[in-house]
Tab-separated table of C-alpha atoms in Angstrom:
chain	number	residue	atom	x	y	z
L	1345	UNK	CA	0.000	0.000	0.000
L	1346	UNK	CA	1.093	3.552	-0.881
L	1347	UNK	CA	0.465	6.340	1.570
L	1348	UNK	CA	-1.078	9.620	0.802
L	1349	UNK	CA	-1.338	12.728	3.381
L	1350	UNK	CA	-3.627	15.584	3.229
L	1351	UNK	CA	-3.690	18.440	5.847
L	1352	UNK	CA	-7.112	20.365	6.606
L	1353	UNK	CA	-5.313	23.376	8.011
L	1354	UNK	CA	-2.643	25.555	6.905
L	1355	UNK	CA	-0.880	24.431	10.594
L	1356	UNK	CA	-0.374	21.443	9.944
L	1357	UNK	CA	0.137	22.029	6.138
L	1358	UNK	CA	3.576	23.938	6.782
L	1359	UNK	CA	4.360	21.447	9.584
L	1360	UNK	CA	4.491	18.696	7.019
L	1361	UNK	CA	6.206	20.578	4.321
L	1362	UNK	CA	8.974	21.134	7.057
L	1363	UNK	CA	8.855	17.526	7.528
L	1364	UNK	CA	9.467	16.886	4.146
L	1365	UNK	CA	12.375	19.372	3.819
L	1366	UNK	CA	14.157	17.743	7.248
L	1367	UNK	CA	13.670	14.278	5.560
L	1368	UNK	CA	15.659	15.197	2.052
L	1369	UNK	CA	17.906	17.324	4.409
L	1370	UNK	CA	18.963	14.466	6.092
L	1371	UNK	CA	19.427	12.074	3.057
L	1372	UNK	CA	21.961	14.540	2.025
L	1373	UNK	CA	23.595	15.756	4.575
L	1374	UNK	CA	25.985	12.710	4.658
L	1375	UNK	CA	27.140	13.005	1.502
L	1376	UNK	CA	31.009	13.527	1.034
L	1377	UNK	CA	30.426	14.833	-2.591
L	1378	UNK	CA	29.930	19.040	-2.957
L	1379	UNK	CA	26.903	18.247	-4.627
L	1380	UNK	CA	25.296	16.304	-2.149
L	1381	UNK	CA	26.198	19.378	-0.169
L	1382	UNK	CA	25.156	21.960	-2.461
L	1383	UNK	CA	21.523	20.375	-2.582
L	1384	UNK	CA	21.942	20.030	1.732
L	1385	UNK	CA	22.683	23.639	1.476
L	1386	UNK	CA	19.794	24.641	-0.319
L	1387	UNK	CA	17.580	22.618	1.466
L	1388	UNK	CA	18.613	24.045	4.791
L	1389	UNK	CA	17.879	27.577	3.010
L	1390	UNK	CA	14.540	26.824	2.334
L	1391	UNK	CA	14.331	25.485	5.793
L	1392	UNK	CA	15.019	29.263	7.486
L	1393	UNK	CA	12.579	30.764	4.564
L	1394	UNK	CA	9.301	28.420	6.303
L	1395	UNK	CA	10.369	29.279	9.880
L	1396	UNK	CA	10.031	32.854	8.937
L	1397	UNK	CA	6.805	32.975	6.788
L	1398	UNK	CA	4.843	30.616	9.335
L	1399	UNK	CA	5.104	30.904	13.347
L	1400	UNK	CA	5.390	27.142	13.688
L	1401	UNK	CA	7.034	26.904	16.983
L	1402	UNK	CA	4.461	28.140	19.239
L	1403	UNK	CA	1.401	25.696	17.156
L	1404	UNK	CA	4.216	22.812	17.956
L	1405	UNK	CA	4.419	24.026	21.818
L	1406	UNK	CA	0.736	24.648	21.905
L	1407	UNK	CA	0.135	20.766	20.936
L	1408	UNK	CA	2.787	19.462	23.260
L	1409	UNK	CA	1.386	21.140	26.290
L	1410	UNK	CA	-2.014	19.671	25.018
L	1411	UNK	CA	-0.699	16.078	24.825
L	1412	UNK	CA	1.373	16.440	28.244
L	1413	UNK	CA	-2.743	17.065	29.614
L	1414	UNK	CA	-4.217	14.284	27.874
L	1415	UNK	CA	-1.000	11.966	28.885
L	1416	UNK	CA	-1.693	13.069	32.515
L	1417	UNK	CA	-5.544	12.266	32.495
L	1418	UNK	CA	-4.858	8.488	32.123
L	1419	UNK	CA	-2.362	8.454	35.183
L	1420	UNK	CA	-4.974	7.292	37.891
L	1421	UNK	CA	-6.779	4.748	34.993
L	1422	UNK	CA	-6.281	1.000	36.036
L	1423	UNK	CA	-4.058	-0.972	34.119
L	1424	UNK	CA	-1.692	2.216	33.311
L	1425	UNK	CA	2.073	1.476	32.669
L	1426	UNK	CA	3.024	4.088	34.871
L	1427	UNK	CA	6.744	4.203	33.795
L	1428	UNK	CA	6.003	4.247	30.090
L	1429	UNK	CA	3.769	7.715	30.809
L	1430	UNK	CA	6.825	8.795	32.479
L	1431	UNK	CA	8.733	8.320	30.343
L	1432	UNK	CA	6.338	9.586	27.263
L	1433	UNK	CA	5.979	12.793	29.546
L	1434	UNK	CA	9.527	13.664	30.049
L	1435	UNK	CA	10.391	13.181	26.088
L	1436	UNK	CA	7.613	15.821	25.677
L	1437	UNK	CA	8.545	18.275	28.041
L	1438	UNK	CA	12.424	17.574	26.775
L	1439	UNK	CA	11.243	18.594	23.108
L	1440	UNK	CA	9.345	21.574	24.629
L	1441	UNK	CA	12.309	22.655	26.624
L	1442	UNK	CA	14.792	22.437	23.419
L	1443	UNK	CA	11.916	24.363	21.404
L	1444	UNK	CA	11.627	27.256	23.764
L	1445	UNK	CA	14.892	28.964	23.467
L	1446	UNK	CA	15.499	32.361	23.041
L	1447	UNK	CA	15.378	34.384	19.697
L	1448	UNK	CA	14.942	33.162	16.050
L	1449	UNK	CA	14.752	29.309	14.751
L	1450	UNK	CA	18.294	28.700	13.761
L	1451	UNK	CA	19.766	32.161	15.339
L	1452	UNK	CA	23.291	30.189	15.402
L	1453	UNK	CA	22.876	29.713	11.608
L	1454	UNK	CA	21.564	33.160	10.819
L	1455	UNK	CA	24.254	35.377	12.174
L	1456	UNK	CA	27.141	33.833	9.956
L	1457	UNK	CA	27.658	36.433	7.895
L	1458	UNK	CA	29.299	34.105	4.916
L	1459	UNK	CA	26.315	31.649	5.051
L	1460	UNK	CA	23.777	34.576	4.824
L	1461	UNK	CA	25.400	35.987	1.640
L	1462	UNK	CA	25.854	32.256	0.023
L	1463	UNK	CA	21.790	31.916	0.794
L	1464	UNK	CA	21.065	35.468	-1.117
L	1465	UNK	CA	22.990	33.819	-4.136
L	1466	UNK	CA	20.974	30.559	-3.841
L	1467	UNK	CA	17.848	32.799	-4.854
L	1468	UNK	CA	19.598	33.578	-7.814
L	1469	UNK	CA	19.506	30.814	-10.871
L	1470	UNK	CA	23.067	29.893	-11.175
L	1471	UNK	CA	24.046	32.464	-8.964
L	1472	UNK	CA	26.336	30.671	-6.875
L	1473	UNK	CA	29.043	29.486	-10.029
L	1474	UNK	CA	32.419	30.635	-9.094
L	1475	UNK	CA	32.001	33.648	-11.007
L	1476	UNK	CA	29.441	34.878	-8.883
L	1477	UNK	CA	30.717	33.628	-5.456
L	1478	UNK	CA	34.468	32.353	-5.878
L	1479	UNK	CA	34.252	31.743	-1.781
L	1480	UNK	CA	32.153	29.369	-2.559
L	1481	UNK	CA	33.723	27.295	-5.073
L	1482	UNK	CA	36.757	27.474	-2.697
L	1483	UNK	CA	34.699	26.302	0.698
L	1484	UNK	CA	33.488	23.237	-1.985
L	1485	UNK	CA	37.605	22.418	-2.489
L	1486	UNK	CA	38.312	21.733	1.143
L	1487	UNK	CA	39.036	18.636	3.025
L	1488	UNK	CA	35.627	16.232	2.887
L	1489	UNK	CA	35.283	16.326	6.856
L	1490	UNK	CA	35.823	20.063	7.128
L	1491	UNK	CA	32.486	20.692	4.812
L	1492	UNK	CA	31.027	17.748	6.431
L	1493	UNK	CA	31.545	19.559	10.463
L	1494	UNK	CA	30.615	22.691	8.996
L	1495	UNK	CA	26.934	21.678	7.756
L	1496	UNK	CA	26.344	19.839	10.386
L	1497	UNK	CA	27.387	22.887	12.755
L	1498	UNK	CA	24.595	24.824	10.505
L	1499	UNK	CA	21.518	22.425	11.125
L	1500	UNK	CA	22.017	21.856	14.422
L	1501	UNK	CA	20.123	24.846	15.946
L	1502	UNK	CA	17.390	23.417	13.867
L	1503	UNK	CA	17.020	20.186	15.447
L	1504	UNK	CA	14.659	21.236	17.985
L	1505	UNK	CA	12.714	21.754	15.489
L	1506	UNK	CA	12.198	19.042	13.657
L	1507	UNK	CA	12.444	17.390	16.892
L	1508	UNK	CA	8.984	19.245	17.611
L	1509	UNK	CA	7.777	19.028	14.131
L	1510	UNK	CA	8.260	15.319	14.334
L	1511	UNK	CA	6.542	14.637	17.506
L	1512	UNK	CA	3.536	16.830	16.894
L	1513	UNK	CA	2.734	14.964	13.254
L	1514	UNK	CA	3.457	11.449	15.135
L	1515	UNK	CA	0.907	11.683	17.587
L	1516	UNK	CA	-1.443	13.374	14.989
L	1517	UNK	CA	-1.131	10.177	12.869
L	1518	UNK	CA	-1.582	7.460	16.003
L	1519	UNK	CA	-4.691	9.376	16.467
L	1520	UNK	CA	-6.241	8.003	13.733
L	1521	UNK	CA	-7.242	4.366	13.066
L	1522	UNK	CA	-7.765	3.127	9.344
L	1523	UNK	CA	-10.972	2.497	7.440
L	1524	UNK	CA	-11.804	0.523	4.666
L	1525	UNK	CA	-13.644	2.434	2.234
L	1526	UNK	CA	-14.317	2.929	-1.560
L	1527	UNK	CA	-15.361	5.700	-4.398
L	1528	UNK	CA	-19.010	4.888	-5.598
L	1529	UNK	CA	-19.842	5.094	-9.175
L	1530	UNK	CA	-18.275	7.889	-11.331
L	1531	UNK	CA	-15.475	7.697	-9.058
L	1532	UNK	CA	-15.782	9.844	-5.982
L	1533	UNK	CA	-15.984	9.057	-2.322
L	1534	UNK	CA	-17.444	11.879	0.318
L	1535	UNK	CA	-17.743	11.855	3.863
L	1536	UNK	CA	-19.645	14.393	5.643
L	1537	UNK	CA	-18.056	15.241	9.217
L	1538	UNK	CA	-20.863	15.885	11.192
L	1539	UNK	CA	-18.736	18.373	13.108
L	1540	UNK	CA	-16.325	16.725	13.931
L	1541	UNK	CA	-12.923	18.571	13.720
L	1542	UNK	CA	-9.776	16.978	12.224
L	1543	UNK	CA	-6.522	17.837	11.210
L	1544	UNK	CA	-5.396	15.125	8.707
L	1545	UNK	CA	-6.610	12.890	6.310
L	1546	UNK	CA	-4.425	9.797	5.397
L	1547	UNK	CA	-5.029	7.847	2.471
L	1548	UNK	CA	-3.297	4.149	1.583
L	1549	UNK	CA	-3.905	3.059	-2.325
L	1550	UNK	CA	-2.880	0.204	-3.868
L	1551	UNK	CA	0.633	-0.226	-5.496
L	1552	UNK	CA	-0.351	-2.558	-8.002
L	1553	UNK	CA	-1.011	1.002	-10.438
L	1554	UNK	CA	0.019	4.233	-10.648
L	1555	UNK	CA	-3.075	5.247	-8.934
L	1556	UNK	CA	-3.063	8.574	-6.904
L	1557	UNK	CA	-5.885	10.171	-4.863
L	1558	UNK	CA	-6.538	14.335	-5.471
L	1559	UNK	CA	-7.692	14.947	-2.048
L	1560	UNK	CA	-10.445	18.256	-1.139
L	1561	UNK	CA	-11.280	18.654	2.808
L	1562	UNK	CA	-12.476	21.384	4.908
L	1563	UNK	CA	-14.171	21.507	8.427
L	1564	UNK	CA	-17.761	19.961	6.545
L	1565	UNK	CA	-16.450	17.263	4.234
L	1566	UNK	CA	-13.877	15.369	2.857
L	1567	UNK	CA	-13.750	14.604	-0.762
L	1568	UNK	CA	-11.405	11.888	-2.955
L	1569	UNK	CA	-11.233	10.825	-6.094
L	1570	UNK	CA	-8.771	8.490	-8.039
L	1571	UNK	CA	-6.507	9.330	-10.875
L	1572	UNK	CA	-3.664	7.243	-12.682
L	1573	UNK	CA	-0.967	7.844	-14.785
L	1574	UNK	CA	-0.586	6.026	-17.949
L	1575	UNK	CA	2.090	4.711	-20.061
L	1576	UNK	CA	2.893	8.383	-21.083
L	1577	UNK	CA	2.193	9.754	-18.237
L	1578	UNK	CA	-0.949	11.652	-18.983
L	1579	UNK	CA	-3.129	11.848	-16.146
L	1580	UNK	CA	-6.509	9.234	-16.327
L	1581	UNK	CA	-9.592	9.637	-14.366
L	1582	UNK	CA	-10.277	6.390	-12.710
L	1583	UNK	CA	-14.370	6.556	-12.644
L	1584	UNK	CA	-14.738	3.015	-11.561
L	1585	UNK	CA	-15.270	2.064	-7.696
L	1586	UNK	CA	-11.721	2.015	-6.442
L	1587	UNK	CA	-11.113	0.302	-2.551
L	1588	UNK	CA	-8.800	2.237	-0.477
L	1589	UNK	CA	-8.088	2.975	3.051
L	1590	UNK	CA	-8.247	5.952	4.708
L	1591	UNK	CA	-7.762	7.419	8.628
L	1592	UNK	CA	-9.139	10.620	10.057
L	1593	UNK	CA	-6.684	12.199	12.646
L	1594	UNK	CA	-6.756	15.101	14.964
L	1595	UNK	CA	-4.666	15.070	18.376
């Protein structure tokens, strides 16, 4: 099965487009080759541009101090693991703690002067060629582990927060349990809420077929249809009844 994510609120919408940007981060960040740390680079860059067009940490400290409640109403249940709630506690409050430092996302980051001027020539299409930023081309020369230490010096101040990011969107997906369900004839499945609120909509296809859902939701309904791709890739409206499973979340 092939899993498919939809947010219902811009929240939660930047949250997992920071998610997504940590993740390819990370799959480059290793990488002894300048390129590998070119795309790190620009990654990271686009990283610092979402913490400053969306206030994302205090959402992210807003749902951990929600949690840390809900946690503590089970304590005096029968049948609690007492130590495990602890334990789940603490890890909260830790990420909470890390999140709640002083000043900008990445201040550390920001106030190298070098790295700020290499990030205004990212935003420029092959404006960081040696012609444009010879520094550059001479930082991507150096010993392997010397760029290596370096990068990994840069992302640091932003672990805490993907450490929040990451917490927030995993107990947002436990919070769901899956469905089976299927489009009716001509292709479309909707499901009325009732008023209930959620946050995300998760969606697992087959992957038997290029088969993709185009996903609609809002605070009444939620909407999904199938399309696939075909052998040249032009996009095919499936209109038949297609069986799928599908979760509802909201922490």
């Amino acid at each position: 099965m092939v899993l498919y994510e939809y947010p219902i609120n811009e929240r939660i919408r930047s949250l997992m487009r920071l998610e997504y940007l940590f993740k390819r981060l990370f799959a480059f960040i290793s990488g002894t080759s300048p390129m590998h740390q070119h795309v790190a680079l620009s990654l990271l860059f686009e990283i610092m541009d979402t913490c400053d067009r969306a206030e994302v940490r205090s959402g992210i400290l807003q749902d951990i101090d929600k949690q840390k409640v809900n946690l503590e109403s089970y304590r005096h249940h029968p049948n609690i693991d007492l130590n495990a709630l602890d334990a789940a506690v603490a890890d909260l409050s830790r990420v909470s703690a890390a999140l709640m430092g002083k000043g900008r996302i990445g201040q550390a980051a920001r106030e190298n002067e070098w790295l700020m001027s290499l990030k205004n020539r990212f935003a420029v299409p092959g404006g960081t060629s040696q012609i444009d930023i010879p520094s550059y081309h001479a930082w991507q020369l150096s010993a392997d582990e010397n760029r290596q230490r370096a990068i990994k010096e840069w992302v640091e101040p932003f672990m805490p927060l993907f450490d929040g990011v990451s917490v927030v969107l995993k107990m947002l997906r436990e919070s769901g349990s899956p469905i089976d369900a299927s489009t009716q004839e001509g292709g479309v499945f909707q499901e009325m809420l009732g008023g209930k609120i959620y946050q995300m909509v998760r969606v697992w296809v087959s992957d038997e077929r290029l088969i993709y859902p185009e996903i609609s939701a809002n605070k009444y309904v939620v909407w999904v249809r199938f399309s696939e791709l075909d052998a040249q890739y032009k996009t095919q409206l499936i209109t038949t009844p297609t069986v799928f499973k599908m979760s509802f979340c909201n922490v």
